[in-house]
Coordinates of N, CA and C in Angstrom, one line a residue:
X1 N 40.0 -8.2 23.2 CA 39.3 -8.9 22.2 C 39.4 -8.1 20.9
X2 N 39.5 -8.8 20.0 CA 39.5 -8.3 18.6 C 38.3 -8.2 18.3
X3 N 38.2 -6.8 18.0 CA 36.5 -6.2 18.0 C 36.1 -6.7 16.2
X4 N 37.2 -6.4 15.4 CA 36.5 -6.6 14.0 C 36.0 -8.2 13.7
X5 N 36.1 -9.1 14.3 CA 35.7 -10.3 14.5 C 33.9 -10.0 14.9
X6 N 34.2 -9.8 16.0 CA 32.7 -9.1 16.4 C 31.6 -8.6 15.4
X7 N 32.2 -7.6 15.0 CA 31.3 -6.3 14.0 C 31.4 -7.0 12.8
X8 N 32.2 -8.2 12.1 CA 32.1 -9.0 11.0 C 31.2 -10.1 11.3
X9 N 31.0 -10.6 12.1 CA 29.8 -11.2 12.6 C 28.9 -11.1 13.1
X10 N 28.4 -10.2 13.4 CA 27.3 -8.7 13.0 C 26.6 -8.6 11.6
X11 N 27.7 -8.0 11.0 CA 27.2 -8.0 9.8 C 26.8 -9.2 9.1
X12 N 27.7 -10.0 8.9 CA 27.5 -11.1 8.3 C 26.2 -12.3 9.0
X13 N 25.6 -12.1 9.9 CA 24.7 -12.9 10.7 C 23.3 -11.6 10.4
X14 N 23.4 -10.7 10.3 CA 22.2 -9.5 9.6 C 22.3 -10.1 8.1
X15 N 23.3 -9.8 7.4 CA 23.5 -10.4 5.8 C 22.4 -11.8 5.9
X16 N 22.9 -12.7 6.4 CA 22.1 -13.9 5.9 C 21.0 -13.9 6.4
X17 N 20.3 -13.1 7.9 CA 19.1 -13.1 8.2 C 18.3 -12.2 7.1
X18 N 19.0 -11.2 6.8 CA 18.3 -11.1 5.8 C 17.8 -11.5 4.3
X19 N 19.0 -12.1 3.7 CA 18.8 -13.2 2.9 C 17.6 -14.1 2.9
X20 N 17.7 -14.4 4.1 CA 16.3 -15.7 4.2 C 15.3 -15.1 4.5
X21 N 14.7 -14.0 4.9 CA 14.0 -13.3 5.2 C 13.2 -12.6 4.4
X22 N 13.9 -12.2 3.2 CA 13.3 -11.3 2.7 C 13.0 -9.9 2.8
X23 N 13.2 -9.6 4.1 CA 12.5 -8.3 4.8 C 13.5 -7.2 4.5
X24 N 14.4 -6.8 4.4 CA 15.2 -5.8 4.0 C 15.5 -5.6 5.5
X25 N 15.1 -5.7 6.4 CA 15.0 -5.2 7.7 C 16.8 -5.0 7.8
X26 N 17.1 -6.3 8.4 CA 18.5 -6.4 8.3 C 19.9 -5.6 8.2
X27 N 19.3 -5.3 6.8 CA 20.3 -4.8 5.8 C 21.0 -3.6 6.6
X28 N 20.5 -2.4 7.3 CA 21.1 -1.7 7.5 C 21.9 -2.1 9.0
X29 N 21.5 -2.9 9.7 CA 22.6 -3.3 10.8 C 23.7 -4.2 9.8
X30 N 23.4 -4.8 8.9 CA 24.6 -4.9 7.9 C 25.6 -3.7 7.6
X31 N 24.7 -2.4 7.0 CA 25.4 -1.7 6.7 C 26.3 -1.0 7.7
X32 N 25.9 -1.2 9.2 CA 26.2 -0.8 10.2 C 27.5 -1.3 10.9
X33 N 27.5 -2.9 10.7 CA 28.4 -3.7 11.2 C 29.4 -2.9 10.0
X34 N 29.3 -2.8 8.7 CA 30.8 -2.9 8.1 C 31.3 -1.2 8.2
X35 N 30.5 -0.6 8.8 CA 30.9 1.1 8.8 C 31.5 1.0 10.6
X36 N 30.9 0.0 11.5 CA 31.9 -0.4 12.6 C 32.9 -0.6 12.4
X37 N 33.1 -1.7 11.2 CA 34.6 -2.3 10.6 C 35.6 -1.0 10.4
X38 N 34.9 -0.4 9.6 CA 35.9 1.1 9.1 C 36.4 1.6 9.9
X39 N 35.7 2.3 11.5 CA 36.0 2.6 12.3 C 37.0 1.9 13.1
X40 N 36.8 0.6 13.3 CA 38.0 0.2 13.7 C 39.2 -0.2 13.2
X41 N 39.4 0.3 11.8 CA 40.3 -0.2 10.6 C 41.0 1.7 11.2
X42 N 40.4 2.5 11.6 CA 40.7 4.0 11.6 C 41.4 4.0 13.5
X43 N 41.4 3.0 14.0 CA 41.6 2.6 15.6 C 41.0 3.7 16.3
X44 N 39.9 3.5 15.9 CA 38.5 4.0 17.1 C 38.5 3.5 17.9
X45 N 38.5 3.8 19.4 CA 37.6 2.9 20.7 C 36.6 2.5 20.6
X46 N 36.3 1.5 21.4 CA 34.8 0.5 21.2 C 33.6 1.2 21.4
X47 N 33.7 2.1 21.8 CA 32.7 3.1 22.6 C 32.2 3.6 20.9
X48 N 33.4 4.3 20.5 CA 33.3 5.0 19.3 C 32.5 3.9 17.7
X49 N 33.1 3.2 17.9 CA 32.8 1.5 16.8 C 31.0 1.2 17.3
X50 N 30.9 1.0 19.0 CA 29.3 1.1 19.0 C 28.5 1.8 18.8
X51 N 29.2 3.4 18.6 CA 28.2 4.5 18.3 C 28.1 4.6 16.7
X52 N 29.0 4.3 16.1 CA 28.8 4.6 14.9 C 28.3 3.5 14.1
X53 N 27.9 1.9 14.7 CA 26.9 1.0 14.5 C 25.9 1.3 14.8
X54 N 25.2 1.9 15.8 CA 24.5 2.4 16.7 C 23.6 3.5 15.1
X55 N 24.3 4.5 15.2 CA 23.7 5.5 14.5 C 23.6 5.2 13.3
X56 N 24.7 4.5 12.5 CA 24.5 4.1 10.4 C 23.7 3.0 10.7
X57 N 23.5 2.3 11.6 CA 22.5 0.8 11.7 C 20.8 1.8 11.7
X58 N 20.7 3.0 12.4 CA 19.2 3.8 12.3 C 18.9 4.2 11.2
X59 N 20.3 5.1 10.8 CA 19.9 5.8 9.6 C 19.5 5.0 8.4
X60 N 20.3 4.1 8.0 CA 20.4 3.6 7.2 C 19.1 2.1 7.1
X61 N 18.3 1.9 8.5 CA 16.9 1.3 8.2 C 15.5 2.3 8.0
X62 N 16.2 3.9 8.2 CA 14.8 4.8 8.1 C 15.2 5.0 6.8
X63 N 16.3 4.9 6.0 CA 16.1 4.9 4.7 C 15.5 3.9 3.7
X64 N 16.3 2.9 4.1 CA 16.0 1.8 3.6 C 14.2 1.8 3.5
X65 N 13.6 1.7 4.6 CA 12.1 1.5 5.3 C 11.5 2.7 4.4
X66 N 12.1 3.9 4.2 CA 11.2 4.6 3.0 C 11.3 4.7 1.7
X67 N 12.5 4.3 1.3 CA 12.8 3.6 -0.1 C 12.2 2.7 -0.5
X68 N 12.3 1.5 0.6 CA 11.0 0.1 0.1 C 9.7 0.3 0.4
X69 N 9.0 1.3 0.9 CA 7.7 1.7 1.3 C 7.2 2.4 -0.2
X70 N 7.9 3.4 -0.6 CA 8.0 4.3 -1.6 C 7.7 3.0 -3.2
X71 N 8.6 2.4 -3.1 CA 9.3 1.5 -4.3 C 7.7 0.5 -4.4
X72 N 7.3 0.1 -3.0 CA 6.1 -1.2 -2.7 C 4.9 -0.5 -2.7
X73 N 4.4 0.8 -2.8 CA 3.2 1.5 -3.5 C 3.5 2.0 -4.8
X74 N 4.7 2.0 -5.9 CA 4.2 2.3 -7.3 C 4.3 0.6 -7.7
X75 N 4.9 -0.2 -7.2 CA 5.0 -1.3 -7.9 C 3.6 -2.6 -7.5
X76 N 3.2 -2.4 -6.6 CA 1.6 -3.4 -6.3 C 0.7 -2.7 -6.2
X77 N 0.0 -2.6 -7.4 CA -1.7 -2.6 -8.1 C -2.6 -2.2 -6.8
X78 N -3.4 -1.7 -6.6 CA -4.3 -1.4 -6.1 C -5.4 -2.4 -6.2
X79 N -5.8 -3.6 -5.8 CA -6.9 -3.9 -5.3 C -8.5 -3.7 -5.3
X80 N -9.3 -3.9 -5.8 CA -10.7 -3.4 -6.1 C -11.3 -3.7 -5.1
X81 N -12.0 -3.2 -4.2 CA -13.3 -4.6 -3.8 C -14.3 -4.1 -4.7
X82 N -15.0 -5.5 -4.7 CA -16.1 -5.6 -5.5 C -16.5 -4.5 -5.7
X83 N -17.6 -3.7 -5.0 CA -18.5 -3.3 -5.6 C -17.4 -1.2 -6.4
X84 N -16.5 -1.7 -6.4 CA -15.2 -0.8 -6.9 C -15.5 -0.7 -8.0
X85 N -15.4 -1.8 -8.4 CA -15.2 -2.6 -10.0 C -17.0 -1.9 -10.2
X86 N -17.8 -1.6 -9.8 CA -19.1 -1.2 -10.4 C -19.2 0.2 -11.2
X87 N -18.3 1.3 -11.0 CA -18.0 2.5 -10.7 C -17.9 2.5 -12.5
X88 N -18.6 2.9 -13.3 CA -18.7 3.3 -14.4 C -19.5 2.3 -15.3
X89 N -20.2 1.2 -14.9 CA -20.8 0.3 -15.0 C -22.5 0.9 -15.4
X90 N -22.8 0.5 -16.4 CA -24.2 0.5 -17.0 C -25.3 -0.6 -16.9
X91 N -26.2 -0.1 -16.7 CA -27.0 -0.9 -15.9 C -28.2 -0.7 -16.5
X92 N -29.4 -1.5 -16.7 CA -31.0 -1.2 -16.7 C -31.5 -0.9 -15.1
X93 N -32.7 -0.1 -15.2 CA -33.3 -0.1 -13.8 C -34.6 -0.6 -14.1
X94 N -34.5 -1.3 -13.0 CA -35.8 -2.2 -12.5 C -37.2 -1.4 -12.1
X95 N -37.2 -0.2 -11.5 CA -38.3 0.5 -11.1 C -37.7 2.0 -11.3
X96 N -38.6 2.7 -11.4 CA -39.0 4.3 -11.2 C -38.0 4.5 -10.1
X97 N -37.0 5.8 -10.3 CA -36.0 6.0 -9.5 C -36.2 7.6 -9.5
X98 N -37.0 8.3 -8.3 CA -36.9 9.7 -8.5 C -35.4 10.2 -7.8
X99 N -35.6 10.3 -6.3 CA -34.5 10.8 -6.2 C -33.6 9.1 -5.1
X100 N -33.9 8.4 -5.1 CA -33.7 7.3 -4.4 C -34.4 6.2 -5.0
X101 N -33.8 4.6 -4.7 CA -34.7 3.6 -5.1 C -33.6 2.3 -5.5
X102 N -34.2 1.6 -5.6 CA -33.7 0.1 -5.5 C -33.2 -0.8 -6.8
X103 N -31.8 -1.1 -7.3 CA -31.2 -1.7 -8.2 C -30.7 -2.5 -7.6
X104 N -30.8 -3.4 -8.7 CA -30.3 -4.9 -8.9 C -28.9 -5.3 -9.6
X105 N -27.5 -5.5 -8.7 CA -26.1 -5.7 -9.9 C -26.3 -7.1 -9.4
X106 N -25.9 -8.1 -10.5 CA -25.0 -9.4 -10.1 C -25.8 -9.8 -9.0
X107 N -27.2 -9.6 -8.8 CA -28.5 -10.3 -8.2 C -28.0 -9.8 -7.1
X108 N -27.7 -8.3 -6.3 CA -27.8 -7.8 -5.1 C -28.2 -6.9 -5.6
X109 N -29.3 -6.4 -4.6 CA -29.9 -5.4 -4.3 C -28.8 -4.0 -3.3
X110 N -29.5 -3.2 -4.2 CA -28.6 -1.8 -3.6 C -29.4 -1.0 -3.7
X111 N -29.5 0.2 -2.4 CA -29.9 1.2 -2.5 C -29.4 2.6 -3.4
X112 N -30.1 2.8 -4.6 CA -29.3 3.8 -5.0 C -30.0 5.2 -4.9
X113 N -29.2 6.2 -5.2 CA -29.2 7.8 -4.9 C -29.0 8.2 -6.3
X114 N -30.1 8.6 -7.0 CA -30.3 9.2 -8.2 C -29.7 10.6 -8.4
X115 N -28.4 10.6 -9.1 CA -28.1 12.0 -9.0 C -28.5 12.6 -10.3
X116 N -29.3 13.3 -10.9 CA -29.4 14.0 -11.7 C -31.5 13.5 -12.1
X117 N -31.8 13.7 -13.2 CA -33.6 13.5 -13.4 C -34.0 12.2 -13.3
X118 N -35.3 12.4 -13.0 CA -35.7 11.0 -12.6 C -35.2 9.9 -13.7
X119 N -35.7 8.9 -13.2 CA -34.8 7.4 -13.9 C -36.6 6.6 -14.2
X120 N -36.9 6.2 -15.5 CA -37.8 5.3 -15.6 C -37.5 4.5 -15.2
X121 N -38.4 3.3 -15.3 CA -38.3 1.8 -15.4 C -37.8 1.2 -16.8
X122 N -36.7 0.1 -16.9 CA -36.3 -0.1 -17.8 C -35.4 0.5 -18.6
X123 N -35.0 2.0 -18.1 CA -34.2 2.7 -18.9 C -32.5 2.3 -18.2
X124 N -31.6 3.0 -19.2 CA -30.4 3.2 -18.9 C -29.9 3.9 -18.1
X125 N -28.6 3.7 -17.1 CA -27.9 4.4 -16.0 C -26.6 3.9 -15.9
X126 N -25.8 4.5 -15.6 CA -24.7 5.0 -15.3 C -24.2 4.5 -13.5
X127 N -23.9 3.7 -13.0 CA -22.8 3.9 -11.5 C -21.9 4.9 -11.7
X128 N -21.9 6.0 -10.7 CA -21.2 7.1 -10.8 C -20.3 6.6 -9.5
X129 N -20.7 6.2 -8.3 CA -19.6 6.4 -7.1 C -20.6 5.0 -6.1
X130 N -19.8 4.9 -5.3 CA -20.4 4.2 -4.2 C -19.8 4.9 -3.1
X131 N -21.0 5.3 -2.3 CA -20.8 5.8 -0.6 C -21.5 4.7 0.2
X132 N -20.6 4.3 1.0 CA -21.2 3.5 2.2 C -21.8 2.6 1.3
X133 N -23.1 2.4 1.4 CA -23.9 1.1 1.5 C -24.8 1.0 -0.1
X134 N -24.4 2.6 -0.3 CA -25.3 3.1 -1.4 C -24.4 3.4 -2.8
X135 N -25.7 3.2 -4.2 CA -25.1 3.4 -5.1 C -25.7 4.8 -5.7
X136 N -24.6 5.3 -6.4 CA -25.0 6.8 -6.9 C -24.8 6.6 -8.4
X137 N -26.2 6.3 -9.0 CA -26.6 6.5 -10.5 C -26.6 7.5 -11.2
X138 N -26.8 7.8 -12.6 CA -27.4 9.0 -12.9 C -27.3 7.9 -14.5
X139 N -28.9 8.8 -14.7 CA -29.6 8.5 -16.0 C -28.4 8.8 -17.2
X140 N -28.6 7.7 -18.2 CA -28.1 7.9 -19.3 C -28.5 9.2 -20.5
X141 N -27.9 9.8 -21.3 CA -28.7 10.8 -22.2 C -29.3 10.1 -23.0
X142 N -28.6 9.2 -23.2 CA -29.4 8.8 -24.6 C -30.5 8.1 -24.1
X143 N -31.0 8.0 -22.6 CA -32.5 7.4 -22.8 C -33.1 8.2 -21.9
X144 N -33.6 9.8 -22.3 CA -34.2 10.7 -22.0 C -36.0 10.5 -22.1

């Protein structure tokens, strides 16, 4: 059998699955099938042609797979959830907040964790962090 028929249709059947696909997956049994080609353009035995598909088809998806892993965390934005988006957000309080006590964002109630001096009623605050379920305030200066 004429092996480079084989390893060209290899490649070329990874090529278009990946095309349609999207996934990059592919690509390195692409790269794999045409470095089989080489090999048997060099009259390698088949043995030798499957190992060296075998091995540039691995190497060449552990690269690929951290190249596009690498490339797909600086290029897509990070995501907020909601109460994310609170995290430097100023607020009035509703009641006397010594070291704990109960605010109101966007008509939910949240337990918050007063970090720094007590908090009047009606004064200014600061969302510093959210843990768990709770919010971590701290009094404005300017409403001492």
């Amino acid at each position: 059998m004429n092996y480079i028929i084989l390893w060209f249709l290899i490649a070329l059947t990874a090529f278009v699955i990946d095309v349609l696909t999207s996934s990059f997956f592919f690509a390195g049994f692409t790269v794999g099938g045409i470095s089989a080609i080489v090999a048997y353009m060099f009259d390698a035995p088949f043995l030798t042609q499957l190992i060296v598909f075998g091995v540039v088809s691995i190497l060449a998806i552990t690269a690929e797979y951290k190249w596009f892993r690498e490339k797909m965390k600086k290029s897509i934005p990070k995501t907020l959830r909601m109460e994310e988006g609170y995290v430097g957000r100023k607020i009035i309080v509703d009641e006397d907040i010594q070291e704990r006590g109960r605010i109101k964002i966007d008509g939910i109630y949240w337990t918050a964790v007063n970090q720094g001096q007590p908090i009047k009623k009606g004064a200014r605050a600061e969302i510093i962090d959210i843990i768990g379920n709770k919010v971590v305030i701290k009094r404005l200066e300017e409403d001492k």
